[in-house]
Coordinates of C-alpha atoms and ligand atoms in Angstrom, one line a residue:
X1 CA 6.1 -7.3 -19.5
X2 CA 8.2 -9.6 -21.8
X3 CA 6.4 -11.8 -24.4
X4 CA 7.3 -15.2 -21.8
X5 CA 5.6 -13.1 -18.9
X6 CA 2.4 -12.3 -20.7
X7 CA 2.6 -16.5 -21.8
X8 CA 3.0 -17.1 -17.9
X9 CA 0.6 -14.8 -16.8
X10 CA -2.3 -16.3 -18.9
X11 CA -1.1 -19.9 -18.0
X12 CA -1.5 -18.6 -13.8
X13 CA -5.3 -16.9 -14.6
X14 CA -6.0 -20.3 -16.4
X15 CA -4.9 -22.4 -13.3
X16 CA -4.8 -20.2 -10.1
X17 CA -6.2 -23.4 -7.8
X18 CA -3.3 -23.1 -5.2
X19 CA -2.6 -20.6 -2.8
X20 CA 1.0 -20.8 -1.3
X21 CA 0.3 -21.7 2.1
X22 CA 2.5 -18.8 4.0
X23 CA 0.4 -16.1 2.1
X24 CA -3.0 -18.6 3.2
X25 CA -1.7 -16.9 6.8
X26 CA 0.1 -13.5 6.1
X27 CA -3.1 -12.3 4.5
X28 CA -4.6 -11.5 7.8
X29 CA -1.8 -9.0 8.2
X30 CA -1.8 -7.6 5.5
X31 CA -4.1 -5.0 5.6
X32 CA -5.6 -4.3 8.8
X33 CA -8.6 -6.6 9.9
X34 CA -10.1 -6.5 6.0
X35 CA -8.6 -9.9 5.1
X36 CA -8.7 -11.7 8.5
X37 CA -12.0 -13.6 7.4
X38 CA -9.8 -15.2 4.6
X39 CA -7.0 -16.4 7.1
X40 CA -7.1 -20.1 5.8
X41 CA -9.7 -19.6 3.2
X42 CA -7.6 -17.7 0.9
X43 CA -8.9 -19.3 -2.9
X44 CA -7.4 -16.3 -5.2
X45 CA -4.7 -13.6 -4.8
X46 CA -6.3 -10.5 -4.2
X47 CA -4.5 -8.1 -6.2
X48 CA -5.1 -4.2 -6.6
X49 CA -5.0 -1.3 -9.0
X50 CA -2.2 0.5 -8.1
X51 CA -2.4 4.4 -8.3
X52 CA -0.1 5.2 -10.4
X53 CA 0.3 5.9 -14.8
X54 CA 1.9 2.7 -16.5
X55 CA 5.6 2.0 -15.5
X56 CA 6.7 1.9 -19.6
X57 CA 10.0 -0.2 -17.6
X58 CA 10.8 2.2 -15.1
X59 CA 11.5 1.2 -11.7
X60 CA 9.7 1.2 -8.3
X61 CA 10.2 0.0 -5.4
X62 CA 7.7 -1.2 -2.9
X63 CA 8.4 -1.0 0.8
X64 CA 6.9 -3.4 3.0
X65 CA 5.8 -5.8 0.7
X66 CA 5.0 -8.6 3.1
X67 CA 3.8 -10.9 0.0
X68 CA 4.1 -8.6 -2.4
X69 CA 0.3 -8.1 -3.8
X70 CA 1.7 -4.2 -4.6
X71 CA 4.4 -4.9 -6.4
X72 CA 2.4 -7.7 -8.4
X73 CA 0.2 -5.0 -9.2
X74 CA 3.1 -2.5 -10.4
X75 CA 4.6 -5.2 -12.3
X76 CA 1.4 -6.0 -14.3
X77 CA 1.5 -2.2 -14.8
X78 CA 5.0 -2.7 -16.3
X79 CA 7.2 -1.4 -13.4
X80 CA 10.7 -3.0 -13.1
X81 CA 9.7 -3.6 -9.4
X82 CA 12.2 -4.3 -6.2
X83 CA 10.2 -5.3 -3.2
X84 CA 11.3 -4.9 0.4
X85 CA 10.1 -6.1 3.9
X86 CA 12.0 -7.3 6.9
X87 CA 9.9 -10.5 7.0
X88 CA 12.2 -13.4 5.0
X89 CA 9.4 -15.7 5.4
X90 CA 7.0 -12.5 3.8
X91 CA 9.4 -12.6 1.0
X92 CA 10.1 -15.4 0.3
X93 CA 6.1 -15.9 0.1
X94 CA 6.2 -13.1 -2.4
X95 CA 9.1 -15.0 -4.5
X96 CA 7.1 -18.1 -4.8
X97 CA 3.7 -16.2 -6.1
X98 CA 5.4 -13.9 -8.5
X99 CA 7.2 -16.7 -10.2
X100 CA 4.4 -18.7 -10.2
X101 CA 2.5 -15.9 -12.2
X102 CA 5.6 -15.6 -14.2
X103 CA 6.4 -12.4 -13.2
X104 CA 10.1 -11.2 -12.6
X105 CA 10.4 -9.6 -9.6
X106 CA 13.2 -8.7 -7.1
X107 CA 12.8 -9.1 -3.2
X108 CA 14.9 -8.0 -0.5
X109 CA 14.8 -8.5 3.0
X110 CA 15.3 -5.0 4.6
X111 CA 14.0 -2.0 7.0
X112 CA 12.2 1.0 5.3
X113 CA 14.6 3.4 7.9
X114 CA 17.6 1.8 6.5
X115 CA 17.2 1.2 2.7
X116 CA 19.7 -1.1 1.3
X117 CA 20.3 0.8 -1.7
X118 CA 22.5 3.6 -3.5
X119 CA 21.0 7.0 -3.5
X120 CA 19.1 7.6 -6.5
X121 CA 18.6 4.2 -7.8
X122 CA 14.6 4.5 -8.4
X123 CA 12.2 6.0 -10.1
X124 CA 9.5 5.6 -7.8
X125 CA 8.9 5.0 -4.3
X126 CA 5.4 3.1 -3.1
X127 CA 4.3 2.0 0.6
X128 CA 1.1 1.1 1.7
X129 CA 0.2 0.1 4.9
X130 CA 3.3 0.1 6.1
X131 CA 4.6 4.0 7.8
X132 CA 1.1 3.8 10.1
X133 CA 2.8 1.6 11.8
X134 CA 6.2 3.7 12.5
X135 CA 6.4 6.1 15.4
X136 CA 6.6 9.6 14.1
X137 CA 10.3 9.4 14.6
X138 CA 10.8 6.7 12.8
X139 CA 8.6 7.4 10.1
X140 CA 10.5 10.7 9.6
X141 CA 13.4 8.4 9.1
X142 CA 11.6 6.3 6.5
X143 CA 10.4 9.6 4.4
X144 CA 14.0 10.5 4.3
X145 CA 15.2 7.5 3.2
X146 CA 12.6 6.8 0.5
X147 CA 13.6 10.6 -0.8
X148 CA 17.1 9.8 -0.7
X149 CA 16.6 6.6 -2.9
X150 CA 14.4 8.1 -5.2
X151 CA 15.8 9.8 -8.4
X152 CA 15.1 13.6 -9.0
X153 CA 12.0 14.2 -10.4
X154 CA 11.1 10.8 -9.4
X155 CA 7.6 10.0 -7.1
X156 CA 6.8 8.7 -3.7
X157 CA 3.4 7.6 -3.4
X158 CA 2.9 6.6 0.4
X159 CA -0.8 5.7 1.8
X160 CA -1.0 7.2 5.5
X161 CA -4.0 7.7 7.6
X162 CA -5.6 11.0 7.8
X163 CA -6.7 11.5 12.1
X164 CA -9.8 13.7 11.3
X165 CA -11.0 10.8 9.2
X166 CA -14.4 9.8 10.8
X167 CA -13.1 6.4 11.5
X168 CA -9.6 7.6 12.9
X169 CA -11.4 9.3 15.2
X170 CA -13.6 6.4 16.5
X171 CA -10.3 4.1 16.7
X172 CA -8.7 7.0 18.6
X173 CA -11.7 7.3 20.8
X174 CA -11.3 3.7 21.8
X175 CA -7.8 3.7 23.1
X176 CA -8.3 7.2 24.7
X177 CA -6.5 9.5 22.5
X178 CA -3.1 7.5 22.9
X179 CA -0.4 8.0 20.8
X180 CA 0.0 4.6 19.9
X181 CA 2.7 2.1 21.0
X182 CA 4.6 -0.9 18.7
X183 CA 2.8 -1.9 15.4
X184 CA -0.6 0.7 16.4
X185 CA -1.5 3.2 13.9
X186 CA -0.3 6.3 14.3
X187 CA -2.6 8.9 12.9
X188 CA -1.4 12.2 11.1
X189 CA -3.3 15.2 10.6
X190 CA -3.1 16.3 7.0
X191 CA -1.2 19.3 7.4
X192 CA 1.2 17.3 9.4
X193 CA 1.8 14.6 6.6
X194 CA 1.9 17.4 4.0
X195 CA 4.8 19.0 6.0
X196 CA 6.4 15.6 6.6
X197 CA 6.4 14.6 2.9
X198 CA 7.2 17.9 1.3
X199 CA 10.2 19.2 3.7
X200 CA 12.0 15.5 2.9
X201 CA 10.8 14.6 -1.0
X202 CA 9.5 17.8 -2.6
X203 CA 6.1 19.2 -4.0
X204 CA 3.5 17.2 -2.2
X205 CA -0.4 16.6 -2.9
X206 CA -2.6 14.3 -0.9
X207 CA -5.8 12.3 -2.5
X208 CA -8.4 10.4 -0.3
X209 CA -7.4 6.5 -0.7
X210 CA -11.3 5.4 1.2
X211 CA -13.5 6.3 3.9
X212 CA -14.6 4.5 7.0
X213 CA -11.3 2.5 7.2
X214 CA -7.9 2.4 5.8
X215 CA -7.6 -0.2 3.4
X216 CA -11.1 -0.3 1.8
X217 CA -10.2 -1.8 -2.1
X218 CA -12.8 -1.5 -4.8
X219 CA -10.7 -4.2 -6.9
X220 CA -11.4 -6.7 -3.4
X221 CA -15.2 -6.1 -3.5
X222 CA -16.2 -9.9 -4.3
X223 CA -13.8 -11.2 -1.4
X224 CA -15.7 -9.2 0.9
X225 CA -18.5 -9.8 3.6
X226 CA -21.3 -7.9 3.4
X227 CA -20.8 -5.0 5.6
X228 CA -17.7 -4.6 4.1
X229 CA -18.9 -4.3 0.6
X230 CA -21.8 -1.6 2.2
X231 CA -18.7 0.2 3.3
X232 CA -16.4 -0.7 -0.1
X233 CA -19.3 1.2 -1.7
X234 CA -20.3 4.2 0.5
X235 CA -16.5 4.7 0.3
X236 CA -16.1 5.0 -3.7
X237 CA -19.6 7.3 -3.8
X238 CA -18.0 9.8 -1.0
X239 CA -14.7 9.8 -2.7
X240 CA -16.7 10.3 -6.3
X241 CA -18.2 13.8 -4.1
X242 CA -15.1 14.4 -2.7
X243 CA -13.9 15.5 -6.2
X244 CA -16.3 18.1 -6.4
X245 CA -16.5 19.3 -2.3
X246 CA -12.7 18.8 -1.4
X247 CA -13.5 20.0 2.3
X248 CA -14.8 15.9 2.3
X249 CA -11.2 14.9 2.0
X250 CA -10.4 16.6 5.3
X251 CA -12.9 13.5 6.9
X252 CA -11.0 11.1 4.9
X253 CA -9.2 8.0 6.6
X254 CA -6.9 7.2 3.9
X255 CA -5.1 9.3 1.9
X256 CA -2.3 8.9 -0.8
X257 CA 0.7 11.6 -0.2
X258 CA 1.7 11.6 -3.9
X259 CA 5.6 13.8 -3.7
X260 CA 7.6 14.6 -6.4
X261 CA 11.6 14.3 -5.9
X262 CA 13.7 17.5 -5.9
X263 CA 17.2 18.0 -6.4
Ligands
LIG301 C1 0.0 -4.2 7.1 S1 1.4 -5.3 6.1 C2 1.3 -4.3 4.9 C3 1.9 -4.9 3.4 C4 2.0 -4.7 2.3 N1 2.3 -3.5 2.3 C5 0.4 -4.7 1.6 O1 -0.1 -3.8 1.7 O2 -0.2 -5.4 1.3 C6 2.9 -4.2 7.0 C7 4.4 -4.7 6.3 O3 5.1 -4.0 6.7 C8 6.9 -4.8 7.3 N2 7.2 -3.8 7.8 C9 7.1 -4.3 9.1 N3 8.3 -3.3 9.9 C10 9.3 -2.7 8.8 C11 10.2 -2.2 8.1 N4 10.7 -1.4 9.7 N5 10.7 -1.5 7.1 C12 9.5 -2.2 6.4 N6 8.8 -2.9 6.4 C13 8.3 -3.5 7.5 C14 5.6 -5.9 7.5 O4 6.6 -7.3 7.8 C15 4.3 -6.3 6.9 O5 4.6 -6.8 5.9

């Protein structure tokens, strides 16, 4: 971050009283149902911690950025960020919010399946709670596009649902194990995900993101009602045990797929 950005970030932190009215509504669609109770009640922006090491000025594309929480998280970690979303309203809000925070981020209107960038444009590509909503054919297109715009040796990091997660199974049972239509979540098995990412991008590893839901972030703890707090804490505990007993990974609801782009 430049000195100017650091100064503006401090000023913003001291004076974060007005939340953007578009984000105040969009928040409900940002993270499954996890933020529904915040619609119209947002007092501060929930900015999570991105699971990447410091950017050191490297570039990052955030696909399906909405009002920009992950783009902001990445910029704060010193990535040069471009956020992309098909919703003009969302990217306008993202622009206003990041500017108010004093962060320099570019936002582009576009579709994950047809990225408007030259091949090998970015060091890193990130996406959270987006590709899970695509049909499997569209998801394959989008992952192919992620690979195309990533530089050789770059990293593609994507959050995806695991079909055999405890809560995924509950949701699937509720909808009669149907594949899903429209923007409904599509559930992938871990071998399917590993095949998709390793064939399109390169060597791939999966890691647990969370249990008991798709978007549980410890950084959101103070914004959550008691029952969600309980699940966040329980998920963090299971994540701890999953490091020692990898078999638990199989029942995590949400995973990160991390691939290294090879030529
Ligand atoms: C559940 S929100 C997640 C937003 C953001 N990634 C986050 O976690 O805060 C899904 C986002 O995907 C975007 N989206 C929908 N279709 C898309 C597409 N074809 N390409 C890229 N983004 C898309 C939506 O506009 C929406 O902002």
